[in-house]
Amino acid sequence: MPVAHDREAWRELIDLDALARWMNARSLGEHAAIDDAETLGGGTQNILLRFTRAGRSYVLRRPPRRPRPESDEVMRREMKVLAALAGSNVPHPGFIAGEGDPAVLGTAFYLMEPVDGFNATVGLPDLHASDPAMRRAMGEALVDGAVALSRVDPHEAGLDDLGKLDGWLERQVRRWRAQLDGYAKFEGWTGYAALPQVDAICAWLEANRPATMQPGLIHGDYHLANVMFRHDTPALAAIVDWELASRGDPLLDLGWLTATWRDPDEGEQRLSVTPWEGFPTLGEMVDRYLAATGRSAADARWYSVLAPFKLGAILEGSHARACAGLTPKPIGDQLHAHTISLFDRALRRIEKPLL
């Protein structure tokens, strides 16, 4: 869910003098002032601070005001992935330097190159808004970004320690069913009675699980709001928000894309762009990915069921916490409704494959 930035939080959380000393030690604009600091918006709670030093622009990324226990490790993983992607065909923010030791600024952080682009879910420039053909090419570029990422060999990129591959396929359904089971600890949670067809979805996934997987690098949250497009063309400027990156089957990124892409069979469209006319259909997106990668439609179908089930299992946690009075009830109710729509989407993929 997009969360508004605390735009002034950086003033309390980022010591510019300490940052300058750290940059001096790495010959990054040595002894120059840090100027023009401003928070960048986006769909993340992580703090993004853009600034200039000695004529060069930087973006600092660090965890939010209230970091999670794993936030520093997430930052370290992100910087490792971005560094590994240097020179690849995957559009990504250029990694400059990072610090895994929280002693410097209170948390791990890293510096990256600013991205000259726009988020389509925030708004389209006139060039893109005025031409359906441009929007179709944007959708195709989004697929091509996932294809490029699927071709990264984690071993060659030095990412052998990124996630566990042993039993990866077998863990998927058990992992996310257990996530749902765990919400029973929240008093007042409405439970499975309010989540129909969970058993049917899990049974189908277990019965139709692919026999093997082709391991690769996955983004983990690949959708329209986590990319930026170029201002002058329909091409991707960068794939952003790498906090869930890991090793696994890259088809999960395609599944995630189909779980979040506009579905004409649904009334409410949560993640969309105005105007939408011209963007490829779900089937066209999948067909383009499979044609480029040679992956099977049967495997893609399995991931098109797994991804909405996984996303729904994650979102239902906010509803469970809201039932226990730990988070705002309206938000919890909204996410619960979205979970139900995602499980319905998974059922439709079972009954009617995209291809």
PDB file of N, CA, C and O in Angstrom, residues 88-145:
ATOM      1  N   SER A  88      24.467  -4.359 -16.331  1.00  0.00           N
ATOM      2  CA  SER A  88      23.481  -5.285 -16.884  1.00  0.00           C
ATOM      3  C   SER A  88      22.470  -4.523 -17.747  1.00  0.00           C
ATOM      4  O   SER A  88      22.463  -3.294 -17.797  1.00  0.00           O
ATOM      5  N   ASN A  89      21.576  -5.280 -18.389  1.00  0.00           N
ATOM      6  CA  ASN A  89      20.522  -4.678 -19.197  1.00  0.00           C
ATOM      7  C   ASN A  89      19.285  -4.330 -18.386  1.00  0.00           C
ATOM      8  O   ASN A  89      18.280  -3.889 -18.953  1.00  0.00           O
ATOM      9  N   VAL A  90      19.353  -4.534 -17.076  1.00  0.00           N
ATOM     10  CA  VAL A  90      18.208  -4.252 -16.215  1.00  0.00           C
ATOM     11  C   VAL A  90      18.203  -2.769 -15.863  1.00  0.00           C
ATOM     12  O   VAL A  90      19.176  -2.267 -15.283  1.00  0.00           O
ATOM     13  N   PRO A  91      17.151  -2.030 -16.201  1.00  0.00           N
ATOM     14  CA  PRO A  91      17.104  -0.613 -15.804  1.00  0.00           C
ATOM     15  C   PRO A  91      17.022  -0.507 -14.282  1.00  0.00           C
ATOM     16  O   PRO A  91      16.140  -1.103 -13.656  1.00  0.00           O
ATOM     17  N   HIS A  92      17.932   0.231 -13.690  1.00  0.00           N
ATOM     18  CA  HIS A  92      17.968   0.333 -12.228  1.00  0.00           C
ATOM     19  C   HIS A  92      18.687   1.612 -11.826  1.00  0.00           C
ATOM     20  O   HIS A  92      19.473   2.162 -12.607  1.00  0.00           O
ATOM     21  N   PRO A  93      18.448   2.102 -10.606  1.00  0.00           N
ATOM     22  CA  PRO A  93      19.218   3.261 -10.139  1.00  0.00           C
ATOM     23  C   PRO A  93      20.692   2.870  -9.975  1.00  0.00           C
ATOM     24  O   PRO A  93      21.004   1.813  -9.416  1.00  0.00           O
ATOM     25  N   GLY A  94      21.572   3.709 -10.457  1.00  0.00           N
ATOM     26  CA  GLY A  94      22.995   3.415 -10.326  1.00  0.00           C
ATOM     27  C   GLY A  94      23.450   3.488  -8.875  1.00  0.00           C
ATOM     28  O   GLY A  94      23.187   4.475  -8.182  1.00  0.00           O
ATOM     29  N   PHE A  95      24.119   2.452  -8.425  1.00  0.00           N
ATOM     30  CA  PHE A  95      24.622   2.414  -7.049  1.00  0.00           C
ATOM     31  C   PHE A  95      25.934   3.197  -6.971  1.00  0.00           C
ATOM     32  O   PHE A  95      26.813   3.034  -7.809  1.00  0.00           O
ATOM     33  N   ILE A  96      26.052   4.061  -5.964  1.00  0.00           N
ATOM     34  CA  ILE A  96      27.267   4.853  -5.785  1.00  0.00           C
ATOM     35  C   ILE A  96      28.117   4.308  -4.634  1.00  0.00           C
ATOM     36  O   ILE A  96      29.272   3.951  -4.811  1.00  0.00           O
ATOM     37  N   ALA A  97      27.548   4.254  -3.462  1.00  0.00           N
ATOM     38  CA  ALA A  97      28.278   3.761  -2.286  1.00  0.00           C
ATOM     39  C   ALA A  97      27.263   3.479  -1.189  1.00  0.00           C
ATOM     40  O   ALA A  97      26.169   4.062  -1.168  1.00  0.00           O
ATOM     41  N   GLY A  98      27.629   2.604  -0.265  1.00  0.00           N
ATOM     42  CA  GLY A  98      26.706   2.271   0.810  1.00  0.00           C
ATOM     43  C   GLY A  98      27.425   2.011   2.111  1.00  0.00           C
ATOM     44  O   GLY A  98      28.642   1.789   2.146  1.00  0.00           O
ATOM     45  N   GLU A  99      26.664   2.039   3.198  1.00  0.00           N
ATOM     46  CA  GLU A  99      27.219   1.800   4.541  1.00  0.00           C
ATOM     47  C   GLU A  99      26.282   0.848   5.296  1.00  0.00           C
ATOM     48  O   GLU A  99      25.129   1.171   5.563  1.00  0.00           O
ATOM     49  N   GLY A 100      26.801  -0.325   5.599  1.00  0.00           N
ATOM     50  CA  GLY A 100      26.013  -1.312   6.320  1.00  0.00           C
ATOM     51  C   GLY A 100      26.054  -1.167   7.816  1.00  0.00           C
ATOM     52  O   GLY A 100      25.233  -1.747   8.528  1.00  0.00           O
ATOM     53  N   ASP A 101      27.003  -0.389   8.320  1.00  0.00           N
ATOM     54  CA  ASP A 101      27.152  -0.209   9.766  1.00  0.00           C
ATOM     55  C   ASP A 101      26.239   0.920  10.229  1.00  0.00           C
ATOM     56  O   ASP A 101      26.413   2.073   9.829  1.00  0.00           O
ATOM     57  N   PRO A 102      25.272   0.633  11.106  1.00  0.00           N
ATOM     58  CA  PRO A 102      24.358   1.692  11.554  1.00  0.00           C
ATOM     59  C   PRO A 102      25.013   2.742  12.443  1.00  0.00           C
ATOM     60  O   PRO A 102      24.369   3.750  12.780  1.00  0.00           O
ATOM     61  N   ALA A 103      26.268   2.557  12.804  1.00  0.00           N
ATOM     62  CA  ALA A 103      26.934   3.512  13.685  1.00  0.00           C
ATOM     63  C   ALA A 103      27.107   4.886  13.030  1.00  0.00           C
ATOM     64  O   ALA A 103      27.206   5.898  13.723  1.00  0.00           O
ATOM     65  N   VAL A 104      27.125   4.942  11.707  1.00  0.00           N
ATOM     66  CA  VAL A 104      27.398   6.208  11.022  1.00  0.00           C
ATOM     67  C   VAL A 104      26.201   7.154  11.099  1.00  0.00           C
ATOM     68  O   VAL A 104      26.323   8.309  11.517  1.00  0.00           O
ATOM     69  N   LEU A 105      25.021   6.669  10.684  1.00  0.00           N
ATOM     70  CA  LEU A 105      23.825   7.525  10.654  1.00  0.00           C
ATOM     71  C   LEU A 105      22.659   6.937  11.452  1.00  0.00           C
ATOM     72  O   LEU A 105      21.540   7.427  11.328  1.00  0.00           O
ATOM     73  N   GLY A 106      22.925   5.914  12.223  1.00  0.00           N
ATOM     74  CA  GLY A 106      21.863   5.314  13.019  1.00  0.00           C
ATOM     75  C   GLY A 106      21.200   4.118  12.370  1.00  0.00           C
ATOM     76  O   GLY A 106      20.548   3.313  13.040  1.00  0.00           O
ATOM     77  N   THR A 107      21.329   3.996  11.057  1.00  0.00           N
ATOM     78  CA  THR A 107      20.845   2.842  10.302  1.00  0.00           C
ATOM     79  C   THR A 107      21.782   2.627   9.122  1.00  0.00           C
ATOM     80  O   THR A 107      22.581   3.505   8.773  1.00  0.00           O
ATOM     81  N   ALA A 108      21.676   1.462   8.500  1.00  0.00           N
ATOM     82  CA  ALA A 108      22.356   1.270   7.223  1.00  0.00           C
ATOM     83  C   ALA A 108      21.734   2.218   6.192  1.00  0.00           C
ATOM     84  O   ALA A 108      20.570   2.600   6.300  1.00  0.00           O
ATOM     85  N   PHE A 109      22.515   2.599   5.193  1.00  0.00           N
ATOM     86  CA  PHE A 109      22.015   3.494   4.139  1.00  0.00           C
ATOM     87  C   PHE A 109      22.892   3.335   2.915  1.00  0.00           C
ATOM     88  O   PHE A 109      23.968   2.722   2.958  1.00  0.00           O
ATOM     89  N   TYR A 110      22.420   3.892   1.808  1.00  0.00           N
ATOM     90  CA  TYR A 110      23.277   3.918   0.625  1.00  0.00           C
ATOM     91  C   TYR A 110      22.953   5.121  -0.239  1.00  0.00           C
ATOM     92  O   TYR A 110      21.893   5.751  -0.094  1.00  0.00           O
ATOM     93  N   LEU A 111      23.876   5.438  -1.119  1.00  0.00           N
ATOM     94  CA  LEU A 111      23.727   6.525  -2.083  1.00  0.00           C
ATOM     95  C   LEU A 111      23.564   5.939  -3.478  1.00  0.00           C
ATOM     96  O   LEU A 111      24.262   4.993  -3.854  1.00  0.00           O
ATOM     97  N   MET A 112      22.635   6.509  -4.242  1.00  0.00           N
ATOM     98  CA  MET A 112      22.442   6.066  -5.613  1.00  0.00           C
ATOM     99  C   MET A 112      22.253   7.280  -6.516  1.00  0.00           C
ATOM    100  O   MET A 112      22.027   8.398  -6.051  1.00  0.00           O
ATOM    101  N   GLU A 113      22.355   7.028  -7.802  1.00  0.00           N
ATOM    102  CA  GLU A 113      22.155   8.086  -8.774  1.00  0.00           C
ATOM    103  C   GLU A 113      20.670   8.446  -8.839  1.00  0.00           C
ATOM    104  O   GLU A 113      19.804   7.574  -8.781  1.00  0.00           O
ATOM    105  N   PRO A 114      20.336   9.716  -8.976  1.00  0.00           N
ATOM    106  CA  PRO A 114      18.927  10.086  -9.198  1.00  0.00           C
ATOM    107  C   PRO A 114      18.425   9.486 -10.503  1.00  0.00           C
ATOM    108  O   PRO A 114      19.192   9.296 -11.453  1.00  0.00           O
ATOM    109  N   VAL A 115      17.162   9.173 -10.545  1.00  0.00           N
ATOM    110  CA  VAL A 115      16.536   8.629 -11.748  1.00  0.00           C
ATOM    111  C   VAL A 115      15.725   9.730 -12.422  1.00  0.00           C
ATOM    112  O   VAL A 115      14.862  10.344 -11.797  1.00  0.00           O
ATOM    113  N   ASP A 116      16.007   9.969 -13.685  1.00  0.00           N
ATOM    114  CA  ASP A 116      15.255  10.955 -14.458  1.00  0.00           C
ATOM    115  C   ASP A 116      14.060  10.234 -15.076  1.00  0.00           C
ATOM    116  O   ASP A 116      14.154   9.670 -16.171  1.00  0.00           O
ATOM    117  N   GLY A 117      12.952  10.230 -14.357  1.00  0.00           N
ATOM    118  CA  GLY A 117      11.785   9.518 -14.844  1.00  0.00           C
ATOM    119  C   GLY A 117      10.557   9.852 -14.019  1.00  0.00           C
ATOM    120  O   GLY A 117      10.609  10.687 -13.119  1.00  0.00           O
ATOM    121  N   PHE A 118       9.443   9.178 -14.328  1.00  0.00           N
ATOM    122  CA  PHE A 118       8.186   9.451 -13.626  1.00  0.00           C
ATOM    123  C   PHE A 118       7.498   8.134 -13.284  1.00  0.00           C
ATOM    124  O   PHE A 118       7.715   7.105 -13.942  1.00  0.00           O
ATOM    125  N   ASN A 119       6.675   8.189 -12.252  1.00  0.00           N
ATOM    126  CA  ASN A 119       5.863   7.049 -11.838  1.00  0.00           C
ATOM    127  C   ASN A 119       4.490   7.183 -12.497  1.00  0.00           C
ATOM    128  O   ASN A 119       3.766   8.150 -12.248  1.00  0.00           O
ATOM    129  N   ALA A 120       4.138   6.218 -13.327  1.00  0.00           N
ATOM    130  CA  ALA A 120       2.900   6.319 -14.103  1.00  0.00           C
ATOM    131  C   ALA A 120       1.662   6.319 -13.224  1.00  0.00           C
ATOM    132  O   ALA A 120       0.623   6.867 -13.620  1.00  0.00           O
ATOM    133  N   THR A 121       1.726   5.708 -12.037  1.00  0.00           N
ATOM    134  CA  THR A 121       0.543   5.666 -11.178  1.00  0.00           C
ATOM    135  C   THR A 121       0.304   6.993 -10.476  1.00  0.00           C
ATOM    136  O   THR A 121      -0.765   7.205  -9.903  1.00  0.00           O
ATOM    137  N   VAL A 122       1.289   7.876 -10.521  1.00  0.00           N
ATOM    138  CA  VAL A 122       1.122   9.220  -9.955  1.00  0.00           C
ATOM    139  C   VAL A 122       0.534  10.161 -10.996  1.00  0.00           C
ATOM    140  O   VAL A 122      -0.289  11.025 -10.692  1.00  0.00           O
ATOM    141  N   GLY A 123       0.934   9.981 -12.238  1.00  0.00           N
ATOM    142  CA  GLY A 123       0.420  10.825 -13.313  1.00  0.00           C
ATOM    143  C   GLY A 123       1.253  10.664 -14.572  1.00  0.00           C
ATOM    144  O   GLY A 123       2.443  10.343 -14.495  1.00  0.00           O
ATOM    145  N   LEU A 124       0.632  10.884 -15.723  1.00  0.00           N
ATOM    146  CA  LEU A 124       1.318  10.762 -17.008  1.00  0.00           C
ATOM    147  C   LEU A 124       1.643  12.134 -17.569  1.00  0.00           C
ATOM    148  O   LEU A 124       0.790  13.033 -17.562  1.00  0.00           O
ATOM    149  N   PRO A 125       2.857  12.312 -18.099  1.00  0.00           N
ATOM    150  CA  PRO A 125       3.150  13.543 -18.847  1.00  0.00           C
ATOM    151  C   PRO A 125       2.273  13.617 -20.100  1.00  0.00           C
ATOM    152  O   PRO A 125       1.720  12.610 -20.549  1.00  0.00           O
ATOM    153  N   ASP A 126       2.152  14.786 -20.673  1.00  0.00           N
ATOM    154  CA  ASP A 126       1.307  14.977 -21.843  1.00  0.00           C
ATOM    155  C   ASP A 126       1.682  14.022 -22.978  1.00  0.00           C
ATOM    156  O   ASP A 126       0.804  13.500 -23.679  1.00  0.00           O
ATOM    157  N   LEU A 127       2.977  13.805 -23.178  1.00  0.00           N
ATOM    158  CA  LEU A 127       3.434  12.936 -24.268  1.00  0.00           C
ATOM    159  C   LEU A 127       2.829  11.541 -24.152  1.00  0.00           C
ATOM    160  O   LEU A 127       2.385  10.953 -25.140  1.00  0.00           O
ATOM    161  N   HIS A 128       2.805  11.005 -22.942  1.00  0.00           N
ATOM    162  CA  HIS A 128       2.316   9.654 -22.711  1.00  0.00           C
ATOM    163  C   HIS A 128       0.796   9.613 -22.568  1.00  0.00           C
ATOM    164  O   HIS A 128       0.155   8.627 -22.947  1.00  0.00           O
ATOM    165  N   ALA A 129       0.220  10.682 -22.013  1.00  0.00           N
ATOM    166  CA  ALA A 129      -1.230  10.728 -21.809  1.00  0.00           C
ATOM    167  C   ALA A 129      -1.994  10.896 -23.115  1.00  0.00           C
ATOM    168  O   ALA A 129      -3.167  10.523 -23.206  1.00  0.00           O
ATOM    169  N   SER A 130      -1.341  11.438 -24.127  1.00  0.00           N
ATOM    170  CA  SER A 130      -2.046  11.795 -25.359  1.00  0.00           C
ATOM    171  C   SER A 130      -2.051  10.692 -26.404  1.00  0.00           C
ATOM    172  O   SER A 130      -2.708  10.834 -27.434  1.00  0.00           O
ATOM    173  N   ASP A 131      -1.348   9.587 -26.174  1.00  0.00           N
ATOM    174  CA  ASP A 131      -1.143   8.603 -27.231  1.00  0.00           C
ATOM    175  C   ASP A 131      -1.324   7.174 -26.718  1.00  0.00           C
ATOM    176  O   ASP A 131      -0.469   6.678 -25.975  1.00  0.00           O
ATOM    177  N   PRO A 132      -2.410   6.473 -27.103  1.00  0.00           N
ATOM    178  CA  PRO A 132      -2.588   5.077 -26.687  1.00  0.00           C
ATOM    179  C   PRO A 132      -1.433   4.171 -27.116  1.00  0.00           C
ATOM    180  O   PRO A 132      -1.084   3.220 -26.406  1.00  0.00           O
ATOM    181  N   ALA A 133      -0.836   4.454 -28.264  1.00  0.00           N
ATOM    182  CA  ALA A 133       0.291   3.643 -28.733  1.00  0.00           C
ATOM    183  C   ALA A 133       1.486   3.789 -27.796  1.00  0.00           C
ATOM    184  O   ALA A 133       2.233   2.830 -27.560  1.00  0.00           O
ATOM    185  N   MET A 134       1.671   4.985 -27.260  1.00  0.00           N
ATOM    186  CA  MET A 134       2.736   5.208 -26.294  1.00  0.00           C
ATOM    187  C   MET A 134       2.478   4.371 -25.035  1.00  0.00           C
ATOM    188  O   MET A 134       3.400   3.756 -24.480  1.00  0.00           O
ATOM    189  N   ARG A 135       1.232   4.333 -24.603  1.00  0.00           N
ATOM    190  CA  ARG A 135       0.912   3.574 -23.393  1.00  0.00           C
ATOM    191  C   ARG A 135       1.051   2.068 -23.631  1.00  0.00           C
ATOM    192  O   ARG A 135       1.461   1.332 -22.719  1.00  0.00           O
ATOM    193  N   ARG A 136       0.733   1.615 -24.813  1.00  0.00           N
ATOM    194  CA  ARG A 136       0.952   0.202 -25.114  1.00  0.00           C
ATOM    195  C   ARG A 136       2.446  -0.125 -25.016  1.00  0.00           C
ATOM    196  O   ARG A 136       2.842  -1.144 -24.437  1.00  0.00           O
ATOM    197  N   ALA A 137       3.264   0.740 -25.561  1.00  0.00           N
ATOM    198  CA  ALA A 137       4.710   0.522 -25.508  1.00  0.00           C
ATOM    199  C   ALA A 137       5.219   0.584 -24.072  1.00  0.00           C
ATOM    200  O   ALA A 137       6.189  -0.106 -23.727  1.00  0.00           O
ATOM    201  N   MET A 138       4.584   1.384 -23.215  1.00  0.00           N
ATOM    202  CA  MET A 138       4.962   1.408 -21.800  1.00  0.00           C
ATOM    203  C   MET A 138       4.702   0.056 -21.147  1.00  0.00           C
ATOM    204  O   MET A 138       5.543  -0.454 -20.391  1.00  0.00           O
ATOM    205  N   GLY A 139       3.531  -0.529 -21.431  1.00  0.00           N
ATOM    206  CA  GLY A 139       3.238  -1.844 -20.886  1.00  0.00           C
ATOM    207  C   GLY A 139       4.224  -2.887 -21.382  1.00  0.00           C
ATOM    208  O   GLY A 139       4.673  -3.758 -20.612  1.00  0.00           O
ATOM    209  N   GLU A 140       4.567  -2.809 -22.645  1.00  0.00           N
ATOM    210  CA  GLU A 140       5.539  -3.761 -23.202  1.00  0.00           C
ATOM    211  C   GLU A 140       6.917  -3.562 -22.565  1.00  0.00           C
ATOM    212  O   GLU A 140       7.632  -4.539 -22.290  1.00  0.00           O
ATOM    213  N   ALA A 141       7.284  -2.310 -22.303  1.00  0.00           N
ATOM    214  CA  ALA A 141       8.569  -2.037 -21.650  1.00  0.00           C
ATOM    215  C   ALA A 141       8.587  -2.602 -20.230  1.00  0.00           C
ATOM    216  O   ALA A 141       9.624  -3.068 -19.747  1.00  0.00           O
ATOM    217  N   LEU A 142       7.443  -2.564 -19.555  1.00  0.00           N
ATOM    218  CA  LEU A 142       7.351  -3.128 -18.214  1.00  0.00           C
ATOM    219  C   LEU A 142       7.612  -4.631 -18.251  1.00  0.00           C
ATOM    220  O   LEU A 142       8.352  -5.164 -17.409  1.00  0.00           O
ATOM    221  N   VAL A 143       7.030  -5.319 -19.212  1.00  0.00           N
ATOM    222  CA  VAL A 143       7.295  -6.747 -19.377  1.00  0.00           C
ATOM    223  C   VAL A 143       8.765  -6.980 -19.696  1.00  0.00           C
ATOM    224  O   VAL A 143       9.408  -7.868 -19.132  1.00  0.00           O
ATOM    225  N   ASP A 144       9.304  -6.176 -20.586  1.00  0.00           N
ATOM    226  CA  ASP A 144      10.699  -6.358 -20.996  1.00  0.00           C
ATOM    227  C   ASP A 144      11.665  -6.154 -19.832  1.00  0.00           C
ATOM    228  O   ASP A 144      12.732  -6.768 -19.786  1.00  0.00           O
ATOM    229  N   GLY A 145      11.288  -5.285 -18.885  1.00  0.00           N
ATOM    230  CA  GLY A 145      12.121  -5.122 -17.700  1.00  0.00           C
ATOM    231  C   GLY A 145      12.178  -6.403 -16.886  1.00  0.00           C
ATOM    232  O   GLY A 145      13.246  -6.799 -16.390  1.00  0.00           O
TER     233      GLY A 145
END
